[in-house]
Amino acid sequence: MTQNNGDATTVLSRGLAAKGIYPAVDPLDSTSTMLQPQIVGEEHYETAQRVKQTLQRYKELQDIIAILGLDELSEEDRLTVARARKIECFLSQPFFVAEVFTGSPGKYVGLGETIRGFKLILSGEFDSLPEQAFYLVGNIDEATVKATNLEMENNLKK
């Protein structure tokens, strides 16, 4: 589904919805005329571009992954895939109206905090955390707490 209001085009993705990523907005196909450094600021613009580049490279690698598997990728491409998957999960949002469906409390996260989170993922700061830690969290600090909780749960199961 595509929604165009003149300044922005929002494209919803069945693939993201199938992964449980909500809102299922495709960041590669969605556009905004407002995403310019002189409007949103250099840091926001550069971070958004790096996120899109990472997701685009992941998309390009999908066929190789499907045929040969992750092990056949270069170390750099494996890192790109891991970071892209974390970005996809981090793009999931715990909406207040969706609490009843997700079981996760709704959260408000400011723009600066969101940009900070994406920059840290892109920098490799959280390469050691599982991608599930980034799913339905508000800010990046919640992802680190969730990763610790996931590790404790896994240790209890052993």
mmCIF file of C-alpha atoms in Angstrom:
data_model
loop_
_atom_site.group_PDB
_atom_site.id
_atom_site.type_symbol
_atom_site.label_atom_id
_atom_site.label_comp_id
_atom_site.label_asym_id
_atom_site.label_seq_id
_atom_site.Cartn_x
_atom_site.Cartn_y
_atom_site.Cartn_z
ATOM 1 C CA MET A 1 0.000 0.000 0.000
ATOM 2 C CA THR A 2 1.297 3.453 -0.888
ATOM 3 C CA GLN A 3 0.138 6.736 0.619
ATOM 4 C CA ASN A 4 1.196 9.994 -1.030
ATOM 5 C CA ASN A 5 0.370 13.370 0.482
ATOM 6 C CA GLY A 6 2.581 15.499 -1.762
ATOM 7 C CA ASP A 7 5.513 15.955 0.616
ATOM 8 C CA ALA A 8 5.954 12.297 1.508
ATOM 9 C CA THR A 9 5.253 8.855 0.141
ATOM 10 C CA THR A 10 4.750 6.080 2.684
ATOM 11 C CA VAL A 11 5.033 2.526 1.395
ATOM 12 C CA LEU A 12 3.841 -0.343 3.581
ATOM 13 C CA SER A 13 5.574 -3.693 3.203
ATOM 14 C CA ARG A 14 3.953 -7.110 3.503
ATOM 15 C CA GLY A 15 7.418 -8.551 4.089
ATOM 16 C CA LEU A 16 7.985 -6.376 7.146
ATOM 17 C CA ALA A 17 4.486 -7.135 8.429
ATOM 18 C CA ALA A 18 5.198 -10.858 8.016
ATOM 19 C CA LYS A 19 8.291 -10.381 10.225
ATOM 20 C CA GLY A 20 6.112 -8.690 12.852
ATOM 21 C CA ILE A 21 7.700 -5.279 12.283
ATOM 22 C CA TYR A 22 5.090 -2.584 12.908
ATOM 23 C CA PRO A 23 4.573 -0.077 11.554
ATOM 24 C CA ALA A 24 5.440 -1.992 8.390
ATOM 25 C CA VAL A 25 6.774 1.099 6.632
ATOM 26 C CA ASP A 26 9.404 0.314 4.011
ATOM 27 C CA PRO A 27 12.184 2.858 4.627
ATOM 28 C CA LEU A 28 13.759 2.203 1.217
ATOM 29 C CA ASP A 29 10.652 2.867 -0.857
ATOM 30 C CA SER A 30 9.174 5.587 1.362
ATOM 31 C CA THR A 31 10.331 9.131 0.657
ATOM 32 C CA SER A 32 9.995 12.641 2.012
ATOM 33 C CA THR A 33 10.892 15.938 0.392
ATOM 34 C CA MET A 34 11.642 17.186 3.911
ATOM 35 C CA LEU A 35 14.588 14.812 4.396
ATOM 36 C CA GLN A 36 17.208 17.385 3.464
ATOM 37 C CA PRO A 37 20.138 18.522 5.629
ATOM 38 C CA GLN A 38 19.023 22.149 5.578
ATOM 39 C CA ILE A 39 15.602 21.109 6.937
ATOM 40 C CA VAL A 40 16.251 18.218 9.349
ATOM 41 C CA GLY A 41 19.880 18.978 10.168
ATOM 42 C CA GLU A 42 23.102 17.335 9.072
ATOM 43 C CA GLU A 43 23.203 14.646 11.790
ATOM 44 C CA HIS A 44 19.624 13.489 11.132
ATOM 45 C CA TYR A 45 20.142 13.505 7.367
ATOM 46 C CA GLU A 46 23.477 11.639 7.453
ATOM 47 C CA THR A 47 22.153 9.027 9.884
ATOM 48 C CA ALA A 48 19.048 8.446 7.747
ATOM 49 C CA GLN A 49 21.208 8.042 4.639
ATOM 50 C CA ARG A 50 23.503 5.533 6.376
ATOM 51 C CA VAL A 51 20.480 3.557 7.613
ATOM 52 C CA LYS A 52 19.088 3.453 4.069
ATOM 53 C CA GLN A 53 22.475 2.402 2.620
ATOM 54 C CA THR A 54 22.745 -0.425 5.139
ATOM 55 C CA LEU A 55 19.200 -1.630 4.444
ATOM 56 C CA GLN A 56 19.782 -1.362 0.677
ATOM 57 C CA ARG A 57 22.929 -3.489 0.880
ATOM 58 C CA TYR A 58 21.022 -6.060 2.954
ATOM 59 C CA LYS A 59 18.300 -6.119 0.303
ATOM 60 C CA GLU A 60 20.932 -6.675 -2.415
ATOM 61 C CA LEU A 61 22.347 -9.628 -0.462
ATOM 62 C CA GLN A 62 18.986 -11.388 -0.011
ATOM 63 C CA ASP A 63 19.337 -13.651 -3.064
ATOM 64 C CA ILE A 64 22.877 -14.691 -2.142
ATOM 65 C CA ILE A 65 21.758 -15.448 1.405
ATOM 66 C CA ALA A 66 18.777 -17.473 0.142
ATOM 67 C CA ILE A 67 20.922 -19.560 -2.209
ATOM 68 C CA LEU A 68 24.269 -19.885 -0.429
ATOM 69 C CA GLY A 69 23.556 -18.885 3.164
ATOM 70 C CA LEU A 70 25.141 -16.303 5.446
ATOM 71 C CA ASP A 71 28.381 -18.258 5.794
ATOM 72 C CA GLU A 72 29.323 -17.550 2.176
ATOM 73 C CA LEU A 73 29.253 -13.784 2.689
ATOM 74 C CA SER A 74 32.341 -11.732 3.435
ATOM 75 C CA GLU A 75 32.860 -10.662 7.045
ATOM 76 C CA GLU A 76 31.905 -7.103 6.069
ATOM 77 C CA ASP A 77 28.658 -8.255 4.441
ATOM 78 C CA ARG A 78 27.798 -10.440 7.461
ATOM 79 C CA LEU A 79 28.221 -7.373 9.689
ATOM 80 C CA THR A 80 26.033 -5.348 7.327
ATOM 81 C CA VAL A 81 23.328 -8.031 7.444
ATOM 82 C CA ALA A 82 23.457 -8.231 11.248
ATOM 83 C CA ARG A 83 23.249 -4.452 11.603
ATOM 84 C CA ALA A 84 20.453 -4.207 9.028
ATOM 85 C CA ARG A 85 18.407 -6.802 10.919
ATOM 86 C CA LYS A 86 18.919 -4.857 14.143
ATOM 87 C CA ILE A 87 17.860 -1.677 12.348
ATOM 88 C CA GLU A 88 14.696 -3.400 11.098
ATOM 89 C CA CYS A 89 13.858 -4.496 14.632
ATOM 90 C CA PHE A 90 14.702 -1.050 16.031
ATOM 91 C CA LEU A 91 12.270 0.446 13.494
ATOM 92 C CA SER A 92 9.453 -1.464 15.208
ATOM 93 C CA GLN A 93 7.661 0.906 17.522
ATOM 94 C CA PRO A 94 5.799 0.237 20.755
ATOM 95 C CA PHE A 95 2.645 2.265 20.058
ATOM 96 C CA PHE A 96 0.303 3.173 22.893
ATOM 97 C CA VAL A 97 -2.691 2.024 20.813
ATOM 98 C CA ALA A 98 -1.058 -1.357 20.141
ATOM 99 C CA GLU A 99 -0.341 -2.271 23.785
ATOM 100 C CA VAL A 100 -3.237 -4.716 23.876
ATOM 101 C CA PHE A 101 -1.901 -6.551 20.797
ATOM 102 C CA THR A 102 1.833 -6.531 21.503
ATOM 103 C CA GLY A 103 1.843 -6.822 25.268
ATOM 104 C CA SER A 104 4.457 -4.067 25.268
ATOM 105 C CA PRO A 105 3.758 -0.694 26.871
ATOM 106 C CA GLY A 106 3.561 2.271 24.506
ATOM 107 C CA LYS A 107 6.485 4.668 24.528
ATOM 108 C CA TYR A 108 7.378 8.111 23.279
ATOM 109 C CA VAL A 109 10.945 8.500 22.045
ATOM 110 C CA GLY A 110 12.357 11.852 21.020
ATOM 111 C CA LEU A 111 14.065 12.425 17.687
ATOM 112 C CA GLY A 112 17.516 12.971 19.181
ATOM 113 C CA GLU A 113 17.301 9.714 21.099
ATOM 114 C CA THR A 114 16.199 7.875 17.944
ATOM 115 C CA ILE A 115 19.091 9.282 15.914
ATOM 116 C CA ARG A 116 21.504 8.338 18.712
ATOM 117 C CA GLY A 117 20.212 4.758 18.649
ATOM 118 C CA PHE A 118 20.681 4.350 14.922
ATOM 119 C CA LYS A 119 24.166 5.869 15.066
ATOM 120 C CA LEU A 120 25.189 3.401 17.772
ATOM 121 C CA ILE A 121 23.847 0.429 15.791
ATOM 122 C CA LEU A 122 25.634 1.625 12.645
ATOM 123 C CA SER A 123 28.896 2.172 14.532
ATOM 124 C CA GLY A 124 28.988 -1.452 15.654
ATOM 125 C CA GLU A 125 28.613 -0.532 19.320
ATOM 126 C CA PHE A 126 25.917 -3.215 19.691
ATOM 127 C CA ASP A 127 27.228 -5.907 17.359
ATOM 128 C CA SER A 128 27.354 -8.350 20.277
ATOM 129 C CA LEU A 129 23.654 -7.944 21.147
ATOM 130 C CA PRO A 130 21.022 -10.254 19.624
ATOM 131 C CA GLU A 131 18.706 -8.666 17.068
ATOM 132 C CA GLN A 132 15.657 -9.600 19.187
ATOM 133 C CA ALA A 133 16.874 -7.096 21.802
ATOM 134 C CA PHE A 134 15.989 -4.271 19.397
ATOM 135 C CA TYR A 135 12.405 -5.395 18.776
ATOM 136 C CA LEU A 136 9.654 -3.184 20.229
ATOM 137 C CA VAL A 137 11.931 -1.091 22.407
ATOM 138 C CA GLY A 138 11.653 2.638 22.813
ATOM 139 C CA ASN A 139 15.239 3.814 22.931
ATOM 140 C CA ILE A 140 18.596 2.142 22.495
ATOM 141 C CA ASP A 141 19.212 1.886 26.237
ATOM 142 C CA GLU A 142 16.136 -0.341 26.494
ATOM 143 C CA ALA A 143 17.717 -2.632 23.898
ATOM 144 C CA THR A 144 20.733 -3.191 26.137
ATOM 145 C CA VAL A 145 18.474 -3.966 29.105
ATOM 146 C CA LYS A 146 16.400 -6.313 26.954
ATOM 147 C CA ALA A 147 19.572 -8.071 25.749
ATOM 148 C CA THR A 148 20.609 -8.676 29.357
ATOM 149 C CA ASN A 149 17.147 -10.050 30.169
ATOM 150 C CA LEU A 150 17.213 -12.322 27.109
ATOM 151 C CA GLU A 151 20.626 -13.652 28.145
ATOM 152 C CA MET A 152 19.371 -14.361 31.679
ATOM 153 C CA GLU A 153 16.311 -16.171 30.276
ATOM 154 C CA ASN A 154 18.536 -18.293 28.030
ATOM 155 C CA ASN A 155 20.805 -19.160 30.956
ATOM 156 C CA LEU A 156 17.796 -20.250 33.022
ATOM 157 C CA LYS A 157 16.655 -22.572 30.227
ATOM 158 C CA LYS A 158 20.017 -24.358 30.175
#
